[in-house]
Structures are given as C-alpha cells and as structure tokens.
Coordinates of C-alpha atoms in Angstrom, one line a residue:
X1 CA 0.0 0.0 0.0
X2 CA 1.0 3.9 -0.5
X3 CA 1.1 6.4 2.3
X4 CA -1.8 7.7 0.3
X5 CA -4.2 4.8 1.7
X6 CA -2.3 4.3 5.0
X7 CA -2.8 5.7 8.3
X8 CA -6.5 6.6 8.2
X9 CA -6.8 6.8 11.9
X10 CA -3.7 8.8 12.5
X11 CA -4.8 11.1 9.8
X12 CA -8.6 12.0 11.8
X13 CA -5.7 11.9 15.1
X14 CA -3.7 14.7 13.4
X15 CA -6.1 16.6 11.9
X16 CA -8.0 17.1 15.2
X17 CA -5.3 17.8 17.4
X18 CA -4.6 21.0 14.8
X19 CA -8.2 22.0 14.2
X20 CA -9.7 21.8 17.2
X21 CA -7.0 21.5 19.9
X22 CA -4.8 23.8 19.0
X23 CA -6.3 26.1 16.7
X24 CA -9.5 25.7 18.8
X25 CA -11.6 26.5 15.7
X26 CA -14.9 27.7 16.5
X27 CA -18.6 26.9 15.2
X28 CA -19.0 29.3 12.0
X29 CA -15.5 30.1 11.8
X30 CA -14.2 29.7 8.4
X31 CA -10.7 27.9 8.1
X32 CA -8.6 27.7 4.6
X33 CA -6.3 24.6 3.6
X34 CA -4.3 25.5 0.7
X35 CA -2.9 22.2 -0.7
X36 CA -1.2 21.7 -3.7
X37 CA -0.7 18.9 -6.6
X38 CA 2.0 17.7 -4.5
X39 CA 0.1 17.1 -1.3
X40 CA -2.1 14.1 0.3
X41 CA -5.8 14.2 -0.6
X42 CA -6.5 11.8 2.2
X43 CA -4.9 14.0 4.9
X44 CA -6.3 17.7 3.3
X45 CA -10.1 16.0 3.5
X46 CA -9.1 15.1 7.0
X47 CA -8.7 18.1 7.6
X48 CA -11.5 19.6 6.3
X49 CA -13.6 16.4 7.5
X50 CA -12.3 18.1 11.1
X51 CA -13.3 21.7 10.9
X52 CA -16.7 20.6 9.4
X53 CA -17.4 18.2 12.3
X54 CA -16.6 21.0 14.6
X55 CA -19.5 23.4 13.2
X56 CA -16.5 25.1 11.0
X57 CA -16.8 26.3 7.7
X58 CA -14.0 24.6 5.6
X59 CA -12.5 25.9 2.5
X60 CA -10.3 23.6 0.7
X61 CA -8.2 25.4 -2.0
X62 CA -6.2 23.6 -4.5
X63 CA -3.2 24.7 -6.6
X64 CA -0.7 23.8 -9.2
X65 CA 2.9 22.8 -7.5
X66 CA 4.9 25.9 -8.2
X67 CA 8.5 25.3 -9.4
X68 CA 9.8 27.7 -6.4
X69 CA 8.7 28.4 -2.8
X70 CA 7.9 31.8 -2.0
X71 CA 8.0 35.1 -3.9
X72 CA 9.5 32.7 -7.0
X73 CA 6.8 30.9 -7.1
X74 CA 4.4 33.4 -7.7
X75 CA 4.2 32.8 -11.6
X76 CA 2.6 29.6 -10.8
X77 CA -0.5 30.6 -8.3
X78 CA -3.6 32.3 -9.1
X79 CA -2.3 35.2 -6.8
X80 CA -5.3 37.5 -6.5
X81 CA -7.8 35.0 -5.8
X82 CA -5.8 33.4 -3.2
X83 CA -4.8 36.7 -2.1
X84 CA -8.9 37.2 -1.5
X85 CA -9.4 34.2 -0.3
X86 CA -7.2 34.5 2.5
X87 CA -7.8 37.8 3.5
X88 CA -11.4 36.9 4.5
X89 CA -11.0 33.7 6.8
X90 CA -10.4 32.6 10.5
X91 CA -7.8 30.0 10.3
X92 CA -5.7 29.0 7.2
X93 CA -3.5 26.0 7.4
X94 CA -0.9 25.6 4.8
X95 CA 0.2 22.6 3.2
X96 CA 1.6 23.1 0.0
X97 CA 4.5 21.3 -1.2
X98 CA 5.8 24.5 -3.0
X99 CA 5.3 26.6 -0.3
X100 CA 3.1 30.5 -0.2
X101 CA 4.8 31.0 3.2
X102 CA 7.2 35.2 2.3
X103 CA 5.1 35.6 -1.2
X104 CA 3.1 38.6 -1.5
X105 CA -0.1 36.2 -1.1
X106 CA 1.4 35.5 2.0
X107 CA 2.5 39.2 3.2
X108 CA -0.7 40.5 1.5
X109 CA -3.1 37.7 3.6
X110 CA -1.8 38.9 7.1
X111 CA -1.6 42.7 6.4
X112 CA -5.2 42.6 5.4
X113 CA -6.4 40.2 7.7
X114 CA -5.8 41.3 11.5
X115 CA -7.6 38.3 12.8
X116 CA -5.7 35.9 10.6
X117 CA -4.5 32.3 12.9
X118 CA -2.1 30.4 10.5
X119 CA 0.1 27.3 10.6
X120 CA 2.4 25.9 8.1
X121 CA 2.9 22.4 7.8
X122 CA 3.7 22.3 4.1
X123 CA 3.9 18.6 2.6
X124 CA 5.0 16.6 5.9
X125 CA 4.0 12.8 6.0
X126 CA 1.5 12.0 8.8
X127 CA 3.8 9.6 10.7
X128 CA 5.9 13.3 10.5
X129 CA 2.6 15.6 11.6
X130 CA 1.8 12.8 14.6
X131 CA 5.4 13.2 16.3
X132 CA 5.2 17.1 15.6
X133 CA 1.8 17.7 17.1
X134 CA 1.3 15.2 20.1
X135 CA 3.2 13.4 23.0
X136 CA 3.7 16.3 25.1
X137 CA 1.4 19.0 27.1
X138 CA 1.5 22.6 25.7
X139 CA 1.4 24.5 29.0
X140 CA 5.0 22.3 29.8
X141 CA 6.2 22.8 26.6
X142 CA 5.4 27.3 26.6
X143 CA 7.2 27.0 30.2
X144 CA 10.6 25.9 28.4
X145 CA 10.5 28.2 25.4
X146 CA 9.7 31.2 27.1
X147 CA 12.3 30.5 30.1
X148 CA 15.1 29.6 27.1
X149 CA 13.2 32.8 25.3
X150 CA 13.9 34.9 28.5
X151 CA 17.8 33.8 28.5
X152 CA 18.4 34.6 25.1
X153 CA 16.6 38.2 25.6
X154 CA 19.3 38.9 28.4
X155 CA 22.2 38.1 26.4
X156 CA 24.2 40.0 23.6
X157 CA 25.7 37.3 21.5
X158 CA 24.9 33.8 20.6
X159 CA 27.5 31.4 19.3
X160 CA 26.3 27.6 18.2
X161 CA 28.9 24.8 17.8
X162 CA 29.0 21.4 16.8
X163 CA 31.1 18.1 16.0
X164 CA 30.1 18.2 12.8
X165 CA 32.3 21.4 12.1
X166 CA 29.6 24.3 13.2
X167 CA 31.2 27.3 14.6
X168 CA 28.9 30.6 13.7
X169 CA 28.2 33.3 16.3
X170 CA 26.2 36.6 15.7
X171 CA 24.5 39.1 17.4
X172 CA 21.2 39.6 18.9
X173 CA 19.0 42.7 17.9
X174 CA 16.3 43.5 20.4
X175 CA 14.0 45.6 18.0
X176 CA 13.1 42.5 16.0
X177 CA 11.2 39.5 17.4
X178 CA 12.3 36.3 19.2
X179 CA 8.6 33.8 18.5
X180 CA 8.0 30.4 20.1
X181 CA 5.4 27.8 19.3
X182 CA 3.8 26.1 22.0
X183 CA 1.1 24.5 19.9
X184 CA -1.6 27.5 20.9
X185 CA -3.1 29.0 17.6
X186 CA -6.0 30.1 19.5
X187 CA -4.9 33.7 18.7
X188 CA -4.1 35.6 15.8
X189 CA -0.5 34.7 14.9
X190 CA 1.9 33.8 12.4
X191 CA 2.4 30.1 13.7
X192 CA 4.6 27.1 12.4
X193 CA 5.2 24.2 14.4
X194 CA 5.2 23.9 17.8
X195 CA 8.7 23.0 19.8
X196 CA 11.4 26.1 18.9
X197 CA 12.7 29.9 19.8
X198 CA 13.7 31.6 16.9
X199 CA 15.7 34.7 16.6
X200 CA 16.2 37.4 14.0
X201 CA 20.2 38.1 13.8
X202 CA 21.1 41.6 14.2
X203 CA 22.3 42.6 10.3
X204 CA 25.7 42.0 9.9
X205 CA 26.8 40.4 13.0
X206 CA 26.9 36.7 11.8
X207 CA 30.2 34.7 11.3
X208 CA 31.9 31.7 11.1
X209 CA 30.9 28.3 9.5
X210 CA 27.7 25.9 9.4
X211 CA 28.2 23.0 8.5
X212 CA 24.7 21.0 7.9
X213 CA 23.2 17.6 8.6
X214 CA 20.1 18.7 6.3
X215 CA 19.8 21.3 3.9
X216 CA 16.7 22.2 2.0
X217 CA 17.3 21.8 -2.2
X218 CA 20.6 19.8 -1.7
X219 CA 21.1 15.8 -1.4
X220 CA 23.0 15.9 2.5
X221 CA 20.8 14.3 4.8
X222 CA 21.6 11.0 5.1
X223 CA 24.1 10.6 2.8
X224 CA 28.2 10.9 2.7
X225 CA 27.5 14.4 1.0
X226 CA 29.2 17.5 2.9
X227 CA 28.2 21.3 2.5
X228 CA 28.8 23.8 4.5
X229 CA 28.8 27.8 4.7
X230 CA 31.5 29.9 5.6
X231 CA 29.6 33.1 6.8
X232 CA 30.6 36.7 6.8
X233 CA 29.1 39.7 7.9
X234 CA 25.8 37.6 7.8
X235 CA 26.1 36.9 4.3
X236 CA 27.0 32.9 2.5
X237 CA 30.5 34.1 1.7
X238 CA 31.7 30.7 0.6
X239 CA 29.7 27.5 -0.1
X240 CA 32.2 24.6 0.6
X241 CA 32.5 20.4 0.9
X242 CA 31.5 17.4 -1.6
X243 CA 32.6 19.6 -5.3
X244 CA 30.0 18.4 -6.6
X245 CA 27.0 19.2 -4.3
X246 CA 28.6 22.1 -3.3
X247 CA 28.6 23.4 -7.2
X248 CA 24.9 22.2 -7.2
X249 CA 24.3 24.3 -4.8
X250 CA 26.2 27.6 -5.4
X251 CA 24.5 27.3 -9.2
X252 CA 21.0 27.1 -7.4
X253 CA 21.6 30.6 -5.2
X254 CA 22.9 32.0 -8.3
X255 CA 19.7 31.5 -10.2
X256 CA 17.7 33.8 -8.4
X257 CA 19.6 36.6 -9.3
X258 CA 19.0 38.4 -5.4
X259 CA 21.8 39.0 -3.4
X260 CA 19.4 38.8 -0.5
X261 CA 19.4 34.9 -0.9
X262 CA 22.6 34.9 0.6
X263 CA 21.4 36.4 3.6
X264 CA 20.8 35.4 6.8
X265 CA 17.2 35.2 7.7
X266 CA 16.8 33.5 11.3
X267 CA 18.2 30.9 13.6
X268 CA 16.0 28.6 15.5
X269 CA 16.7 26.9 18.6
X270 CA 14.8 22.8 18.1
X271 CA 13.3 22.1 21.5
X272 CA 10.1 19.8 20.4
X273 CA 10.2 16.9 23.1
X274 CA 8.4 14.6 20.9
X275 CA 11.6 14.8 18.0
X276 CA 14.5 13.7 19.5
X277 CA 16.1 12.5 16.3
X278 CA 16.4 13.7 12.1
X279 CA 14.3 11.7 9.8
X280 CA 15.2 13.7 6.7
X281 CA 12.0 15.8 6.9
X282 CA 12.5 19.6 6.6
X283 CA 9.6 21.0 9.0
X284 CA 10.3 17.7 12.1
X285 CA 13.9 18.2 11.6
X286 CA 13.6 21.8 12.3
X287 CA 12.6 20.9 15.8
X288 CA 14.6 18.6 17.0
X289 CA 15.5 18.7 20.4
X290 CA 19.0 19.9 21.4
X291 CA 19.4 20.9 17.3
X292 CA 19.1 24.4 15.4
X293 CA 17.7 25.4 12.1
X294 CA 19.3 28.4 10.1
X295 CA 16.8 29.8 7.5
X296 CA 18.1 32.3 4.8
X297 CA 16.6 34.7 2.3
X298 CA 13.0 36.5 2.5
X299 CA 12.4 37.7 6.1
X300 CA 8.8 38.9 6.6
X301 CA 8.7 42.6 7.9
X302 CA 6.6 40.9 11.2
X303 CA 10.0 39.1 12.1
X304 CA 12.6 42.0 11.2
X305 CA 10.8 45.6 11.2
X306 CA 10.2 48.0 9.9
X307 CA 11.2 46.7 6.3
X308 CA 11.8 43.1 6.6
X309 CA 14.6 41.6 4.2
X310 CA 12.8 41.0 0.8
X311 CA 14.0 37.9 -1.1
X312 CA 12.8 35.4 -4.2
X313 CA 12.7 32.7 -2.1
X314 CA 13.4 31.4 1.7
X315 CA 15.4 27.6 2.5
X316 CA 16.6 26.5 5.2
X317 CA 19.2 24.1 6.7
X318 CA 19.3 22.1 10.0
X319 CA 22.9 21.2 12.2
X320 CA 21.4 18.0 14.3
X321 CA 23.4 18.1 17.4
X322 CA 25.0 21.8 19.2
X323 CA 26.2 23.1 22.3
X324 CA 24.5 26.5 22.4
X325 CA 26.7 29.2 24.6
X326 CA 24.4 32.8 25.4
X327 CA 27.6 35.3 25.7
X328 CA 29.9 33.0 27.9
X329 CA 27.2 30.8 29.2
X330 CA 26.2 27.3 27.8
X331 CA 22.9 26.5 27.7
X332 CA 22.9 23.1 25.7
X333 CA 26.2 20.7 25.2
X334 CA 26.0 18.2 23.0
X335 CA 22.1 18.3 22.3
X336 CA 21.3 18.6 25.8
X337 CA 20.4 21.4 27.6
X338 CA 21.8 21.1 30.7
X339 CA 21.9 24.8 32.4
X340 CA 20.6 24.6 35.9
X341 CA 17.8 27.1 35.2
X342 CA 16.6 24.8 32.2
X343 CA 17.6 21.0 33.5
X344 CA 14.1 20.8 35.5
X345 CA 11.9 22.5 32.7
X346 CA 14.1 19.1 30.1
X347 CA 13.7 16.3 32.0
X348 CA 9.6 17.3 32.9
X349 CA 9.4 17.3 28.9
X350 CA 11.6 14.5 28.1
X351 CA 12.9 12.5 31.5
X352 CA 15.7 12.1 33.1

C-alpha cells in the first residue's frame, strides 16, 4: 500500500489535534487549507472532515505545484484570488508542497487580515505531523520556550557549535522578534510548528561556518554528501564540501539573481520533546530537540521591522546536534540542555 491509503486513523488523530485542539476553531468560523498537486488528498479532506465536524466552515483550496517556494513561485499561483481568499477567513492551514509561506499572497493575507491564525505544515508525512503535534502538554512545553526565550533576551551574543564542524556566532538585535510555538493558535498569529525559539540576527553580525546535517534543495541528509557555509558579515561568503554538491548548490543561489538569498534570515533553537532524532523531513527536523535550524533569504517585515529583508525565495538548513553558549554561558552541550535554570523544565518534557 502507498502512504496515500495508509494511516487513516492517524490522519482524523492529526487533523483534530490541529483543528480543534490547538487552533480551537470555532462553530462558523471559516478555516482555509491551501494544498497543492503535491500534497495528500486523504490528509487535506481530514482536515477539512475536522473543521466541518466541529460546526467550522471549511475551504479547501487547491493549486498547481509551483516550481519555487515563495515570492518565485508566484508565476505559478492564481495570486489575486488566493490573495482574497485568505484575507477573509479565520484559520488558514498551509500545506503546500511549494510553499506560499514570504510571497506577497502571503504578506498580502496577514496585512489585510488582523484576525488571521495560520500554521504551516507544508507537505509533511502523517507519521511526521503525529510526532510534531502530540506526545507532550503545551502548557509544559510554553514554560521551556519562554524560560530559554527569556535567556536569550538577556544576552548580547549567541555562538552555536558542533562536532560536525559548526562554529557561527552573531549578534542579537532586540527591536526584532524572538517567536515560540507552543502549539496555541488560538490567537491571531503567524504560527509554524510547535517546539522552537527563533531569533532574527542583528544585520551584519553573523560569522563563522555551518556545517549542515540537512539542507533544503541539496542531497546531504543521510548521505556521505558534505556542505557547508563559511559566513561573513551575515552573508553565505563561501559554499564549501562534496565539489560536486557544493557546485549544485552555489548554481542554485545564483539563479535567483538576489543578493538577498545569501542572507541570513533567522536561527532557531529545536526544543520539540516529541523529536528527539532527524528523519530527513525539513519541517520535524527543524525541531529537533537539542538541534538548530538556520533559514536564509525573505524575512517577513513581522520578524525583522520595519522593512523586513525582501528575497525570491526562503530555504533553510538544519545542524542536528550543538552546544548553544548565550555570551559565555552554555545553555545546551552536545544536544542537551543542561543549564541549571533549564535541566528541570528538560527532564519534565523529556525525562531524566
């Protein structure tokens, strides 16, 4: 069998725990899923099977697979519908495989629409979405990422270091905004998955080198494959490791033509109890506990006011296992986070 015809009760498991425990939709409330050719039927009509047997008002909204995420992918999407669309509901849950998330649908959708509560999940499997969403409480969960929140907030530099060859440290800038996801979208947000802190870099202030265990539009994860960044001024100064792959990949920033895609974006800190190891998929893997994720490209002006940093397109890559130090303080060695004021707030999530 396919994953297509598989997991029908984890699908209705999923697709409640989002609609109605976590977005709490509401009778008459109207909730968008935009889905694309790439995407799961079965698990888009669960979701829509979900809002409906709450007394919601489900709109399912189906798209070509754009050839780019983001602002690239434009060309592809019927923009002003969508745009329309999206402006006027409750709750929209993304799931396309070529994701909206940075286009001007996107940007447009949340500047006209104040009350807007929206989650991107893009095309991850269900066995993906179950470990994601469930195993944990979400009042536990808030109570670590706004005490690792808090630390980060105190301090004035981050550096992030791992076996694998990581050493990049930048700056903090306190007029942009440090998010976490507990798993409430109750309230008008910008949501993604719950289990991280992320932070905007201050401009400029990032060096050193990432090296990555997964890295969105290159063949790394899991294999013998080796690419990594050498990072200046907050910019991809050099792309380095397997010739090959690493050619690949400095030919794919080149095509957009955008200097911005070099950029820095955001750096997120992977504290979802319920992911404890990578699987190769890009929104889990973001998560993982004691790992980070380093986006680059469009930042929205919500993240990075007033302006934001316009780009085509956004990716993002994902270093497994750090030690995370706040100024001269570590936080997490090794994947674990073992600073006195955090140890308690782990082990309630995760054990001993």
């Amino acid at each position: 069998m396919n994953n297509n015809t598989n997991y029908h009760m984890e699908r209705a498991l999923v697709a409640k725990v989002i609609m109605q425990d976590m977005f709490k939709v509401q009778p008459g409330e109207s909730v968008a899923i935009t889905a694309d050719s790439g995407n799961d039927i079965e698990l888009m009509n669960a979701f829509a099977a979900a809002v409906y047997a709450i007394g919601g008002k489900p709109l399912l909204i189906w798209t070509p697979k754009a050839e780019k995420d983001g602002q690239a992918g434009l060309k592809d999407w019927p923009a002003e519908a969508l745009t329309a669309a999206l402006s006027n509901v409750d709750v929209w849950l993304e799931c396309n495989s070529t994701i909206l998330l940075y286009s001007d649908i996107w940007e447009n959708a949340f500047k006209n629409n104040k009350k807007l509560r929206y989650l991107i999940i893009a095309d991850s499997s269900v066995q993906s979405l179950i470990r994601t969403f469930t195993g944990y409480k979400v009042a536990d969960l808030g109570e670590m990422l706004n005490k690792v929140r808090d630390m980060v907030l105190k301090c004035k530099t981050i550096r992030i270091t791992s076996d694998n060859g990581t050493d990049v440290s930048y700056d903090i800038d306190l007029n942009y905004t440090f998010d976490i996801d507990d798993g409430d979208f109750s309230m008008p947000k910008f949501g993604t998955a719950p289990g991280y802190v992320n932070m905007v870099p201050k401009i400029e202030s990032m060096n050193g080198t990432i090296v990555f265990d997964l890295l969105m539009n290159a063949n790394v994860y899991g294999t013998d494959n080796r690419i990594e960044f050498v990072m200046k001024d907050s910019k991809i100064a050099d792309v380095k490791g397997t010739p090959a792959e690493a050619e690949k990949f400095k030919e794919y920033l080149a095509s957009f033509n955008d200097p911005n895609m070099y950029k820095i974006s955001h750096n997120m800190f992977g504290l979802n109890p319920s992911i404890r190891k990578m699987r190769g998929e890009v929104v889990e893997d973001e998560r993982v506990w004691g790992g980070v994720d380093f986006g680059f490209g469009h930042t929205s002006p919500m993240d990075m006011p007033p302006l934001g940093q316009v780009a085509k397109s956004h990716f993002d890559g994902i270093v497994g296992k750090v030690s995370i130090y706040l100024d001269d303080v570590q936080i997490v060695e090794d994947g674990v986070y073992m600073h006195p004021d955090l140890k308690p707030l782990a082990e309630k999530l995760i054990g001993a």
